[in-house]
């Protein structure tokens, strides 16, 4: 994929980081009975990354037990933190900002930015849909209710003028797996999807069905003005998916979150695990750029860092 750094190249700094601090700090035995991670749908990048991280938490004795929890993604993950049903969670930065601005229980804090998510608006190549305005009246999969895909998708539709009577698409709140199946079968005309790049299931679908990605650049200036610091301009290069041309899109940081009650020492150990064992945390299903270095993990799109994470980054920066 032209223009996309390899995951191993981006992780070069992290792989060179010394592991002694982490391993020595964990030698006395597990610090927690359980450290479960609210993740996402099985088969998606959220879930695969969380599975690798949960295995590492046990392997390096930060926890006696850890599991990746299947969920409908960002919003549910934050609620699970607030309800003390998970110790860590993955969530998109714009969903975190939306959650923190509302009257929600809990006060989640970031441990770091773990990778970039790319927003996809996918249509079948034979559909008469060339730009966002063509979605008016069409059947559109907008992601599971409350998911990061749904939150960002609603903002895109609003910015594009597609949330008023007569212009709105017919929305179907379909999760990751159901949305792909519905697009393939023709039950929907277009699908919103957030993921690392490439999204494995989209690659598989593009091998069976001719697809096109819509250009989303027109809505980006308005979104960045209204929601500062959350949305990046990104490109999905030609050939990322079989036979699919390049498309301008928007990216959002995917954050590893924790409750404010997580001990500072534990937060710091998790940060060191992300940096010092980055090679073991690369999902096989996606070539999306990882952000597991101190310099990039701290770029949390304005969302506040956990004090223990902040201290760990200071130590790692020297």
Coordinates of C-alpha atoms in Angstrom, one line a residue:
X1 CA 0.0 0.0 0.0
X2 CA 1.8 3.0 -1.3
X3 CA 2.2 5.8 1.3
X4 CA 1.4 3.7 4.4
X5 CA 4.4 3.0 6.7
X6 CA 4.6 -0.6 7.7
X7 CA 3.5 -1.5 11.2
X8 CA 6.9 -2.7 12.1
X9 CA 8.5 0.5 10.8
X10 CA 6.2 2.7 12.9
X11 CA 7.0 0.5 15.9
X12 CA 10.7 0.7 15.4
X13 CA 11.2 3.0 18.4
X14 CA 9.0 0.9 20.6
X15 CA 10.8 -2.3 19.8
X16 CA 14.1 -0.7 20.8
X17 CA 12.8 0.3 24.2
X18 CA 14.3 -1.6 27.1
X19 CA 12.0 -4.1 28.8
X20 CA 13.9 -4.4 32.0
X21 CA 11.8 -1.8 33.9
X22 CA 8.5 -3.5 33.1
X23 CA 9.7 -7.0 33.9
X24 CA 11.5 -6.1 37.0
X25 CA 8.4 -4.2 38.3
X26 CA 6.2 -7.2 37.8
X27 CA 8.5 -9.9 39.3
X28 CA 6.8 -9.9 42.6
X29 CA 3.6 -11.3 41.1
X30 CA 0.3 -10.1 39.7
X31 CA -0.9 -6.8 41.0
X32 CA -4.6 -7.4 40.2
X33 CA -6.9 -10.4 40.2
X34 CA -8.6 -9.3 37.0
X35 CA -8.0 -6.6 34.4
X36 CA -10.7 -7.1 31.7
X37 CA -10.8 -5.0 28.6
X38 CA -14.0 -3.8 27.0
X39 CA -13.2 -4.2 23.3
X40 CA -15.7 -4.6 20.4
X41 CA -17.3 -7.1 18.1
X42 CA -15.5 -10.4 17.6
X43 CA -13.6 -10.4 14.4
X44 CA -12.9 -6.7 14.5
X45 CA -9.6 -4.9 15.2
X46 CA -10.8 -3.6 18.6
X47 CA -11.3 -7.2 19.7
X48 CA -8.1 -8.6 18.3
X49 CA -6.0 -5.8 19.8
X50 CA -7.7 -6.2 23.2
X51 CA -7.2 -10.0 23.1
X52 CA -3.4 -9.5 22.5
X53 CA -3.3 -6.9 25.3
X54 CA -5.2 -9.1 27.7
X55 CA -2.8 -12.0 27.1
X56 CA 0.2 -9.7 27.7
X57 CA -1.3 -8.4 30.9
X58 CA -1.3 -12.0 32.2
X59 CA 2.0 -13.0 30.6
X60 CA 3.9 -10.1 32.3
X61 CA 2.1 -10.5 35.6
X62 CA 0.1 -7.3 35.8
X63 CA -3.0 -9.4 36.3
X64 CA -3.9 -13.0 37.3
X65 CA -6.7 -13.0 34.8
X66 CA -7.7 -10.8 31.9
X67 CA -10.2 -11.1 29.0
X68 CA -11.2 -9.1 26.0
X69 CA -15.0 -8.4 26.4
X70 CA -17.2 -8.6 23.3
X71 CA -19.2 -5.3 23.1
X72 CA -20.8 -3.0 20.6
X73 CA -17.8 -0.7 20.8
X74 CA -17.0 2.8 22.2
X75 CA -20.0 4.0 24.1
X76 CA -20.8 0.6 25.7
X77 CA -17.1 0.3 26.6
X78 CA -17.1 3.5 28.5
X79 CA -20.3 2.5 30.4
X80 CA -18.7 -0.8 31.4
X81 CA -15.8 1.2 32.9
X82 CA -18.2 3.4 34.8
X83 CA -20.1 0.3 36.1
X84 CA -16.8 -1.3 37.2
X85 CA -17.5 -4.2 34.8
X86 CA -14.2 -3.6 32.9
X87 CA -10.8 -2.2 34.1
X88 CA -9.8 -0.9 30.6
X89 CA -11.6 -0.1 27.4
X90 CA -11.0 1.0 23.9
X91 CA -12.9 4.0 22.6
X92 CA -12.7 6.6 19.8
X93 CA -11.6 10.0 20.9
X94 CA -14.7 11.8 19.6
X95 CA -17.0 9.3 21.5
X96 CA -14.9 9.9 24.6
X97 CA -15.3 13.6 24.3
X98 CA -19.0 13.2 23.7
X99 CA -19.3 10.9 26.7
X100 CA -17.3 13.2 29.1
X101 CA -19.5 16.2 28.0
X102 CA -22.7 14.4 29.0
X103 CA -24.2 13.6 32.3
X104 CA -22.6 10.2 32.5
X105 CA -21.3 8.3 35.5
X106 CA -17.6 8.0 35.9
X107 CA -14.7 10.0 34.7
X108 CA -12.7 7.9 32.2
X109 CA -9.1 8.9 31.6
X110 CA -6.8 8.0 28.7
X111 CA -3.8 5.8 29.0
X112 CA -2.7 6.5 25.4
X113 CA -3.5 6.6 21.7
X114 CA -3.1 3.1 20.4
X115 CA -3.9 3.5 16.7
X116 CA -5.7 5.6 14.1
X117 CA -9.1 4.7 12.9
X118 CA -10.2 5.5 9.3
X119 CA -13.8 6.3 8.5
X120 CA -15.1 4.4 5.5
X121 CA -18.3 5.2 3.6
X122 CA -18.6 2.1 1.4
X123 CA -21.0 1.6 -1.5
X124 CA -21.3 -1.0 -4.2
X125 CA -19.6 0.1 -7.4
X126 CA -22.8 -0.4 -9.4
X127 CA -24.8 1.9 -7.1
X128 CA -25.7 5.5 -8.3
X129 CA -24.0 7.0 -5.3
X130 CA -21.0 9.2 -6.0
X131 CA -21.0 11.7 -3.1
X132 CA -22.5 12.1 0.3
X133 CA -25.5 14.1 -1.0
X134 CA -26.5 11.0 -3.0
X135 CA -27.2 9.1 0.3
X136 CA -30.5 11.1 0.7
X137 CA -33.3 8.6 0.9
X138 CA -31.0 5.6 0.5
X139 CA -30.6 2.7 2.9
X140 CA -27.6 3.4 5.0
X141 CA -25.9 1.2 7.7
X142 CA -24.8 3.7 10.4
X143 CA -23.1 1.4 12.9
X144 CA -24.5 -0.1 16.2
X145 CA -26.3 2.5 18.3
X146 CA -23.9 4.4 20.5
X147 CA -20.8 3.0 18.7
X148 CA -18.0 5.2 17.5
X149 CA -19.1 4.6 14.0
X150 CA -22.6 5.8 14.8
X151 CA -21.4 8.9 16.7
X152 CA -19.1 10.1 14.0
X153 CA -21.5 9.1 11.3
X154 CA -24.3 11.2 12.7
X155 CA -21.9 14.2 12.8
X156 CA -21.0 13.6 9.1
X157 CA -24.6 13.4 8.1
X158 CA -25.4 16.6 10.0
X159 CA -22.5 18.4 8.4
X160 CA -23.5 17.2 5.0
X161 CA -27.1 18.5 5.5
X162 CA -28.5 15.0 5.6
X163 CA -30.4 15.1 8.9
X164 CA -33.5 17.1 7.8
X165 CA -36.8 15.9 6.5
X166 CA -36.5 15.0 2.8
X167 CA -32.8 14.6 2.8
X168 CA -32.1 11.9 5.5
X169 CA -31.0 8.4 4.5
X170 CA -33.0 5.5 5.8
X171 CA -30.7 4.5 8.7
X172 CA -30.1 1.0 9.9
X173 CA -28.1 0.7 13.1
X174 CA -26.1 -2.3 12.1
X175 CA -22.9 -3.5 13.8
X176 CA -19.7 -4.4 12.1
X177 CA -20.5 -7.9 11.0
X178 CA -24.2 -7.3 10.2
X179 CA -23.4 -4.2 8.2
X180 CA -21.0 -6.0 5.9
X181 CA -23.5 -8.8 5.3
X182 CA -26.3 -6.3 4.6
X183 CA -24.2 -4.4 2.0
X184 CA -23.2 -7.7 0.3
X185 CA -26.8 -8.9 0.1
X186 CA -28.1 -5.5 -1.1
X187 CA -30.3 -4.9 1.9
X188 CA -28.5 -1.6 2.4
X189 CA -27.1 0.8 -0.3
X190 CA -24.1 2.1 1.7
X191 CA -22.3 1.4 4.9
X192 CA -20.5 3.6 7.5
X193 CA -17.6 1.7 9.1
X194 CA -14.6 2.8 11.3
X195 CA -11.5 0.7 11.5
X196 CA -7.8 0.3 11.1
X197 CA -6.5 0.1 7.5
X198 CA -7.2 -2.1 5.8
X199 CA -10.3 -3.6 7.5
X200 CA -10.0 -7.3 6.9
X201 CA -13.7 -7.9 6.3
X202 CA -13.9 -5.1 3.8
X203 CA -10.9 -6.6 1.9
X204 CA -12.7 -9.9 1.8
X205 CA -15.9 -8.3 0.6
X206 CA -14.1 -6.3 -2.1
X207 CA -12.7 -9.6 -3.4
X208 CA -16.3 -10.7 -4.0
X209 CA -18.1 -7.5 -4.8
X210 CA -16.9 -4.4 -6.6
X211 CA -16.9 -1.5 -4.1
X212 CA -16.3 2.2 -4.0
X213 CA -15.4 4.6 -1.2
X214 CA -17.0 8.0 -1.0
X215 CA -14.8 11.1 -0.6
X216 CA -15.5 12.7 2.8
X217 CA -13.2 15.7 2.5
X218 CA -16.1 18.2 2.0
X219 CA -17.3 17.8 5.6
X220 CA -13.9 17.8 7.3
X221 CA -13.5 21.6 7.6
X222 CA -16.8 22.0 9.3
X223 CA -16.2 19.1 11.7
X224 CA -12.8 20.3 12.6
X225 CA -14.2 23.8 13.3
X226 CA -17.0 22.4 15.5
X227 CA -15.0 19.7 17.2
X228 CA -11.4 21.0 17.5
X229 CA -8.6 18.5 17.8
X230 CA -10.7 15.4 17.1
X231 CA -10.6 14.8 13.3
X232 CA -7.6 14.3 11.1
X233 CA -7.4 14.5 7.3
X234 CA -6.4 11.1 6.0
X235 CA -6.2 9.2 2.7
X236 CA -7.2 5.6 2.0
X237 CA -4.8 4.9 -0.9
X238 CA -5.8 3.1 -4.1
X239 CA -5.3 -0.6 -3.7
X240 CA -5.9 -0.7 0.0
X241 CA -8.9 -2.8 -1.0
X242 CA -8.9 -4.9 -4.2
X243 CA -10.0 -2.7 -7.1
X244 CA -11.0 0.2 -5.0
X245 CA -9.7 3.7 -5.9
X246 CA -8.2 6.3 -3.5
X247 CA -10.5 8.2 -1.3
X248 CA -10.1 11.2 1.0
X249 CA -11.5 10.5 4.5
X250 CA -11.2 11.4 8.1
X251 CA -9.3 9.7 11.0
X252 CA -9.9 9.6 14.7
X253 CA -7.6 8.5 17.5
X254 CA -8.5 5.2 19.1
X255 CA -7.7 5.5 22.9
X256 CA -7.1 3.0 25.6
X257 CA -9.2 4.3 28.5
X258 CA -9.3 3.6 32.3
X259 CA -11.4 4.8 35.2
X260 CA -9.9 7.5 37.4
X261 CA -9.9 4.9 40.2
X262 CA -7.3 2.8 38.5
X263 CA -4.1 2.9 40.7
X264 CA -1.4 5.2 39.3
X265 CA 1.1 2.4 39.5
X266 CA -1.0 0.1 37.4
X267 CA -1.7 2.8 34.8
X268 CA 2.1 3.3 34.5
X269 CA 2.7 -0.4 34.1
X270 CA 0.1 -0.7 31.3
X271 CA 1.8 2.2 29.5
X272 CA 5.2 0.6 29.8
X273 CA 3.7 -2.7 28.5
X274 CA 2.3 -0.9 25.5
X275 CA 5.7 0.6 24.7
X276 CA 8.1 -2.2 25.7
X277 CA 6.0 -5.1 24.3
X278 CA 4.6 -3.3 21.2
X279 CA 5.7 -6.1 18.9
X280 CA 3.4 -8.5 20.6
X281 CA 0.4 -6.2 20.3
X282 CA 0.1 -5.9 16.5
X283 CA -3.3 -7.3 15.3
X284 CA -2.8 -9.6 12.3
X285 CA -6.1 -8.4 10.7
X286 CA -5.0 -4.9 10.0
X287 CA -2.1 -3.0 8.7
X288 CA -3.3 0.2 10.4
X289 CA -0.5 2.4 11.8
X290 CA 0.2 1.7 15.4
X291 CA 1.0 4.5 17.9
X292 CA 2.8 2.5 20.5
X293 CA 5.7 4.9 21.2
X294 CA 5.9 7.5 24.0
X295 CA 5.7 10.4 21.4
X296 CA 2.5 9.2 19.8
X297 CA 0.8 7.5 22.7
X298 CA 0.5 10.8 24.4
X299 CA -1.4 12.4 21.5
X300 CA -4.9 11.7 22.9
X301 CA -6.8 14.3 20.9
X302 CA -7.2 16.6 23.9
X303 CA -8.6 13.9 26.2
X304 CA -7.0 14.0 29.6
X305 CA -4.4 11.4 30.6
X306 CA -4.5 9.3 33.7
X307 CA -1.9 10.7 36.2
X308 CA -0.1 7.3 36.3
X309 CA 0.2 7.4 32.5
X310 CA 1.4 10.9 32.5
X311 CA 4.2 10.0 35.0
X312 CA 5.2 7.0 32.9
X313 CA 5.5 9.1 29.7
X314 CA 7.7 11.6 31.6
X315 CA 10.0 8.8 32.6
X316 CA 10.0 7.2 29.1
X317 CA 10.8 10.6 27.5
X318 CA 13.7 11.0 30.0

